[in-house]
Amino acid sequence: MKSFWKLTWMEMKLFMREPQAAFFTLVFPLILLFVFGSIYGNKPSPLFGGFGNVDVSVPSYTGLIIATSGLISIPVIISTYRETGILRRFKVTPLRPLSLLTAALDVIFFMTALGMALLILAADIFYGLRFSGSPLNFGLGFILSCLSFFSLGFILAGFLPTARTAQIIGMAIFFPMIFLSGATLPMEMMPDNIQFISRFIPLTYVVNLLKGFWFGNTWAQQWPNAAVLFGLMIVFLIISVKVFRWE
C-alpha cells in the first residue's frame, strides 16, 4: 500500500507537469466562467427558469472538465506509458501495470473533482452561485459521468499508438463535442438544428444530467440521461477491454 501511495504521488506530480491537461482541467473552465460571467452576469432569467447564466453554466462547465479528463488526459497519459515502455517494464516489478493505471485514474479523478470545486468556489464568490439540488445526487451523477467518459478515454488509449496522436485525436473530438453539447454555451441559447445534433453527442447527456441534479431533479426525472450514460459506460468498457494493449 505504501508503494501504491508513492506511485500515486508521482502520478500527481507528472500530471501537474503536463501543461495541457492541467490547463483544460483547472484553468480553462475558470476562464470561461469569468469571460461569460462578465458579459451576461448572473441575473435571474425566465429563459433559465429563474436562474442566471452562471448558475446554468457551472454544471455545464463541469461536463467540460469531465470531457477533458476522458478525451485528453487519459489517452495521452496511457499512450505515453505504452510508447515509452513503462507498462512493459512494470510487468517485471512487484507493482503490476494495473497498479500504475489505478494510480493514474485516481489522480485524474481527483484533478477532475478539484477542477469542479475551484469552479464552484469561484462562481459562488464572484457571482453568488445558486444551487437548489441534492449534493448527494449531484455527486453520484458526477461519478457516473466520470466513469462513462473515462471508459471512452481507455478506448482511445487502446488503439492510439503515440502520445502525439492521442493528443491530436483527443482534441479533434473534444472541441466539437464541447461546443455542440451545451458544455460551453447553454443549450437554451442554441438554434434548433444544433439542439437536434446534440442528441447524438455523449457529452450532452452528462451536461443534462448534471444540470438536472443541480436544479433539484430526482433520479426518477433524470433516468433517461443516467440510463444513456450507464449504457455507454458498459459499451465503452467492453470495447476498451477488446482494444487495449499493454505494449
GROMACS .gro file of C-alpha atoms in nm:
model
  247
    1MET     CA    1   0.000   0.000   0.000
    2LYS     CA    2   0.287   0.237   0.079
    3SER     CA    3   0.433   0.177  -0.267
    4PHE     CA    4   0.094   0.246  -0.424
    5TRP     CA    5   0.064   0.582  -0.248
    6LYS     CA    6   0.415   0.676  -0.361
    7LEU     CA    7   0.314   0.584  -0.713
    8THR     CA    8   0.000   0.796  -0.682
    9TRP     CA    9   0.203   1.093  -0.558
   10MET     CA   10   0.439   1.052  -0.852
   11GLU     CA   11   0.140   1.048  -1.089
   12MET     CA   12   0.014   1.368  -0.929
   13LYS     CA   13   0.342   1.546  -0.995
   14LEU     CA   14   0.355   1.416  -1.351
   15PHE     CA   15   0.001   1.539  -1.414
   16MET     CA   16   0.088   1.890  -1.297
   17ARG     CA   17   0.391   1.890  -1.528
   18GLU     CA   18   0.163   1.823  -1.826
   19PRO     CA   19   0.053   2.180  -1.906
   20GLN     CA   20  -0.223   2.089  -2.148
   21ALA     CA   21  -0.412   1.854  -1.916
   22ALA     CA   22  -0.371   2.085  -1.616
   23PHE     CA   23  -0.482   2.390  -1.817
   24PHE     CA   24  -0.804   2.240  -1.955
   25THR     CA   25  -0.892   2.077  -1.623
   26LEU     CA   26  -0.817   2.360  -1.380
   27VAL     CA   27  -0.783   2.688  -1.573
   28PHE     CA   28  -0.993   2.681  -1.892
   29PRO     CA   29  -1.330   2.642  -1.711
   30LEU     CA   30  -1.243   2.941  -1.492
   31ILE     CA   31  -1.159   3.148  -1.799
   32LEU     CA   32  -1.499   3.063  -1.949
   33LEU     CA   33  -1.668   3.143  -1.618
   34PHE     CA   34  -1.516   3.491  -1.591
   35VAL     CA   35  -1.546   3.578  -1.961
   36PHE     CA   36  -1.913   3.487  -1.995
   37GLY     CA   37  -1.989   3.591  -1.638
   38SER     CA   38  -1.858   3.940  -1.710
   39ILE     CA   39  -2.071   3.956  -2.027
   40TYR     CA   40  -2.401   3.809  -1.908
   41GLY     CA   41  -2.372   3.829  -1.529
   42ASN     CA   42  -2.589   3.603  -1.315
   43LYS     CA   43  -2.918   3.787  -1.310
   44PRO     CA   44  -3.221   3.553  -1.284
   45SER     CA   45  -3.375   3.497  -1.625
   46PRO     CA   46  -3.705   3.338  -1.736
   47LEU     CA   47  -3.504   3.160  -2.008
   48PHE     CA   48  -3.332   2.956  -1.734
   49GLY     CA   49  -3.632   2.911  -1.508
   50GLY     CA   50  -3.541   3.194  -1.274
   51PHE     CA   51  -3.172   3.106  -1.254
   52GLY     CA   52  -2.887   3.306  -1.402
   53ASN     CA   53  -2.637   3.237  -1.677
   54VAL     CA   54  -2.362   3.142  -1.430
   55ASP     CA   55  -2.599   2.909  -1.240
   56VAL     CA   56  -2.666   2.721  -1.562
   57SER     CA   57  -2.306   2.732  -1.681
   58VAL     CA   58  -2.135   2.579  -1.376
   59PRO     CA   59  -2.278   2.225  -1.417
   60SER     CA   60  -2.217   2.256  -1.791
   61TYR     CA   61  -1.854   2.352  -1.738
   62THR     CA   62  -1.826   2.056  -1.502
   63GLY     CA   63  -1.916   1.839  -1.801
   64LEU     CA   64  -1.638   2.012  -1.993
   65ILE     CA   65  -1.388   1.921  -1.720
   66ILE     CA   66  -1.502   1.557  -1.732
   67ALA     CA   67  -1.463   1.555  -2.111
   68THR     CA   68  -1.111   1.694  -2.074
   69SER     CA   69  -1.012   1.407  -1.846
   70GLY     CA   70  -1.170   1.141  -2.062
   71LEU     CA   71  -1.071   1.262  -2.408
   72ILE     CA   72  -0.732   1.421  -2.342
   73SER     CA   73  -0.574   1.328  -2.008
   74ILE     CA   74  -0.633   0.951  -2.011
   75PRO     CA   75  -0.543   0.884  -2.378
   76VAL     CA   76  -0.228   1.098  -2.361
   77ILE     CA   77  -0.105   0.953  -2.030
   78ILE     CA   78  -0.169   0.588  -2.117
   79SER     CA   79  -0.031   0.626  -2.469
   80THR     CA   80   0.282   0.786  -2.325
   81TYR     CA   81   0.329   0.492  -2.087
   82ARG     CA   82   0.292   0.244  -2.369
   83GLU     CA   83   0.509   0.438  -2.613
   84THR     CA   84   0.795   0.475  -2.363
   85GLY     CA   85   0.773   0.113  -2.250
   86ILE     CA   86   0.666   0.195  -1.893
   87LEU     CA   87   0.377  -0.053  -1.893
   88ARG     CA   88   0.606  -0.328  -2.022
   89ARG     CA   89   0.871  -0.256  -1.758
   90PHE     CA   90   0.615  -0.268  -1.477
   91LYS     CA   91   0.544  -0.632  -1.564
   92VAL     CA   92   0.877  -0.733  -1.411
   93THR     CA   93   0.837  -0.531  -1.090
   94PRO     CA   94   0.635  -0.606  -0.775
   95LEU     CA   95   0.394  -0.331  -0.882
   96ARG     CA   96   0.185  -0.464  -1.168
   97PRO     CA   97   0.083  -0.244  -1.466
   98LEU     CA   98  -0.271  -0.240  -1.326
   99SER     CA   99  -0.139  -0.056  -1.019
  100LEU     CA  100   0.003   0.213  -1.243
  101LEU     CA  101  -0.327   0.253  -1.428
  102THR     CA  102  -0.519   0.264  -1.100
  103ALA     CA  103  -0.291   0.533  -0.960
  104ALA     CA  104  -0.322   0.735  -1.280
  105LEU     CA  105  -0.703   0.709  -1.273
  106ASP     CA  106  -0.713   0.810  -0.906
  107VAL     CA  107  -0.512   1.122  -0.985
  108ILE     CA  108  -0.722   1.209  -1.290
  109PHE     CA  109  -1.044   1.169  -1.092
  110PHE     CA  110  -0.904   1.383  -0.810
  111MET     CA  111  -0.796   1.657  -1.050
  112THR     CA  112  -1.136   1.644  -1.221
  113ALA     CA  113  -1.309   1.689  -0.886
  114LEU     CA  114  -1.063   1.965  -0.793
  115GLY     CA  115  -1.138   2.148  -1.118
  116MET     CA  116  -1.509   2.130  -1.038
  117ALA     CA  117  -1.452   2.251  -0.680
  118LEU     CA  118  -1.247   2.551  -0.797
  119LEU     CA  119  -1.517   2.635  -1.050
  120ILE     CA  120  -1.796   2.622  -0.792
  121LEU     CA  121  -1.593   2.822  -0.541
  122ALA     CA  122  -1.512   3.098  -0.791
  123ALA     CA  123  -1.873   3.117  -0.914
  124ASP     CA  124  -2.002   3.140  -0.557
  125ILE     CA  125  -1.756   3.413  -0.453
  126PHE     CA  126  -1.787   3.635  -0.760
  127TYR     CA  127  -2.139   3.567  -0.888
  128GLY     CA  128  -2.348   3.441  -0.594
  129LEU     CA  129  -2.395   3.093  -0.737
  130ARG     CA  130  -2.735   2.932  -0.673
  131PHE     CA  131  -2.778   2.559  -0.608
  132SER     CA  132  -3.116   2.400  -0.541
  133GLY     CA  133  -3.040   2.030  -0.578
  134SER     CA  134  -2.916   1.745  -0.363
  135PRO     CA  135  -2.536   1.734  -0.313
  136LEU     CA  136  -2.557   1.353  -0.297
  137ASN     CA  137  -2.744   1.323  -0.627
  138PHE     CA  138  -2.510   1.569  -0.797
  139GLY     CA  139  -2.206   1.385  -0.661
  140LEU     CA  140  -2.334   1.049  -0.780
  141GLY     CA  141  -2.416   1.199  -1.119
  142PHE     CA  142  -2.063   1.337  -1.135
  143ILE     CA  143  -1.914   0.993  -1.061
  144LEU     CA  144  -2.134   0.822  -1.324
  145SER     CA  145  -2.035   1.084  -1.581
  146CYS     CA  146  -1.666   1.038  -1.499
  147LEU     CA  147  -1.686   0.660  -1.531
  148SER     CA  148  -1.858   0.689  -1.867
  149PHE     CA  149  -1.604   0.929  -2.017
  150PHE     CA  150  -1.304   0.760  -1.856
  151SER     CA  151  -1.416   0.440  -2.029
  152LEU     CA  152  -1.424   0.628  -2.359
  153GLY     CA  153  -1.074   0.754  -2.285
  154PHE     CA  154  -0.948   0.398  -2.249
  155ILE     CA  155  -1.086   0.314  -2.594
  156LEU     CA  156  -0.881   0.597  -2.743
  157ALA     CA  157  -0.579   0.495  -2.536
  158GLY     CA  158  -0.621   0.138  -2.656
  159PHE     CA  159  -0.561   0.193  -3.026
  160LEU     CA  160  -0.375   0.526  -3.049
  161PRO     CA  161  -0.008   0.435  -3.082
  162THR     CA  162   0.164   0.751  -2.955
  163ALA     CA  163   0.100   1.036  -2.713
  164ARG     CA  164   0.121   1.283  -3.000
  165THR     CA  165  -0.150   1.101  -3.191
  166ALA     CA  166  -0.363   1.071  -2.878
  167GLN     CA  167  -0.335   1.445  -2.822
  168ILE     CA  168  -0.439   1.531  -3.176
  169ILE     CA  169  -0.729   1.285  -3.194
  170GLY     CA  170  -0.845   1.375  -2.844
  171MET     CA  171  -0.852   1.745  -2.931
  172ALA     CA  172  -1.028   1.676  -3.262
  173ILE     CA  173  -1.310   1.503  -3.070
  174PHE     CA  174  -1.304   1.734  -2.767
  175PHE     CA  175  -1.364   2.074  -2.926
  176PRO     CA  176  -1.664   1.989  -3.149
  177MET     CA  177  -1.816   1.794  -2.860
  178ILE     CA  178  -1.795   2.074  -2.603
  179PHE     CA  179  -1.942   2.332  -2.842
  180LEU     CA  180  -2.227   2.111  -2.966
  181SER     CA  181  -2.334   1.962  -2.633
  182GLY     CA  182  -2.414   2.271  -2.428
  183ALA     CA  183  -2.094   2.238  -2.224
  184THR     CA  184  -1.974   2.587  -2.319
  185LEU     CA  185  -2.290   2.781  -2.407
  186PRO     CA  186  -2.632   2.692  -2.260
  187MET     CA  187  -2.831   2.470  -2.492
  188GLU     CA  188  -3.130   2.702  -2.440
  189MET     CA  189  -2.940   2.962  -2.646
  190MET     CA  190  -2.862   2.722  -2.932
  191PRO     CA  191  -3.060   2.705  -3.261
  192ASP     CA  192  -3.289   2.409  -3.319
  193ASN     CA  193  -3.053   2.229  -3.559
  194ILE     CA  194  -2.772   2.231  -3.301
  195GLN     CA  195  -3.010   2.103  -3.036
  196PHE     CA  196  -3.103   1.816  -3.266
  197ILE     CA  197  -2.737   1.727  -3.334
  198SER     CA  198  -2.662   1.738  -2.962
  199ARG     CA  199  -2.880   1.431  -2.906
  200PHE     CA  200  -2.613   1.217  -3.071
  201ILE     CA  201  -2.324   1.351  -2.859
  202PRO     CA  202  -2.239   1.165  -2.534
  203LEU     CA  203  -2.137   1.482  -2.350
  204THR     CA  204  -2.489   1.621  -2.395
  205TYR     CA  205  -2.618   1.359  -2.153
  206VAL     CA  206  -2.351   1.449  -1.900
  207VAL     CA  207  -2.448   1.816  -1.918
  208ASN     CA  208  -2.820   1.736  -1.897
  209LEU     CA  209  -2.771   1.502  -1.601
  210LEU     CA  210  -2.557   1.743  -1.402
  211LYS     CA  211  -2.781   2.040  -1.478
  212GLY     CA  212  -3.086   1.841  -1.377
  213PHE     CA  213  -2.939   1.744  -1.041
  214TRP     CA  214  -2.805   2.097  -0.993
  215PHE     CA  215  -3.157   2.237  -1.016
  216GLY     CA  216  -3.322   1.978  -0.795
  217ASN     CA  217  -3.430   1.696  -1.026
  218THR     CA  218  -3.453   1.345  -0.886
  219TRP     CA  219  -3.317   1.022  -1.032
  220ALA     CA  220  -3.671   0.942  -1.147
  221GLN     CA  221  -3.668   1.260  -1.356
  222GLN     CA  222  -3.315   1.208  -1.482
  223TRP     CA  223  -3.329   0.835  -1.553
  224PRO     CA  224  -3.311   0.876  -1.936
  225ASN     CA  225  -2.981   1.067  -1.914
  226ALA     CA  226  -2.850   0.833  -1.644
  227ALA     CA  227  -2.951   0.525  -1.844
  228VAL     CA  228  -2.772   0.653  -2.156
  229LEU     CA  229  -2.453   0.724  -1.961
  230PHE     CA  230  -2.465   0.389  -1.782
  231GLY     CA  231  -2.522   0.208  -2.112
  232LEU     CA  232  -2.236   0.398  -2.277
  233MET     CA  233  -2.010   0.314  -1.984
  234ILE     CA  234  -2.080  -0.060  -2.024
  235VAL     CA  235  -2.031  -0.049  -2.401
  236PHE     CA  236  -1.714   0.159  -2.374
  237LEU     CA  237  -1.571  -0.075  -2.110
  238ILE     CA  238  -1.634  -0.382  -2.324
  239ILE     CA  239  -1.473  -0.217  -2.626
  240SER     CA  240  -1.177  -0.087  -2.426
  241VAL     CA  241  -1.104  -0.436  -2.294
  242LYS     CA  242  -1.100  -0.563  -2.651
  243VAL     CA  243  -0.874  -0.292  -2.794
  244PHE     CA  244  -0.646  -0.210  -2.501
  245ARG     CA  245  -0.280  -0.308  -2.545
  246TRP     CA  246  -0.013  -0.316  -2.276
  247GLU     CA  247   0.270  -0.288  -2.529
   0.00000   0.00000   0.00000
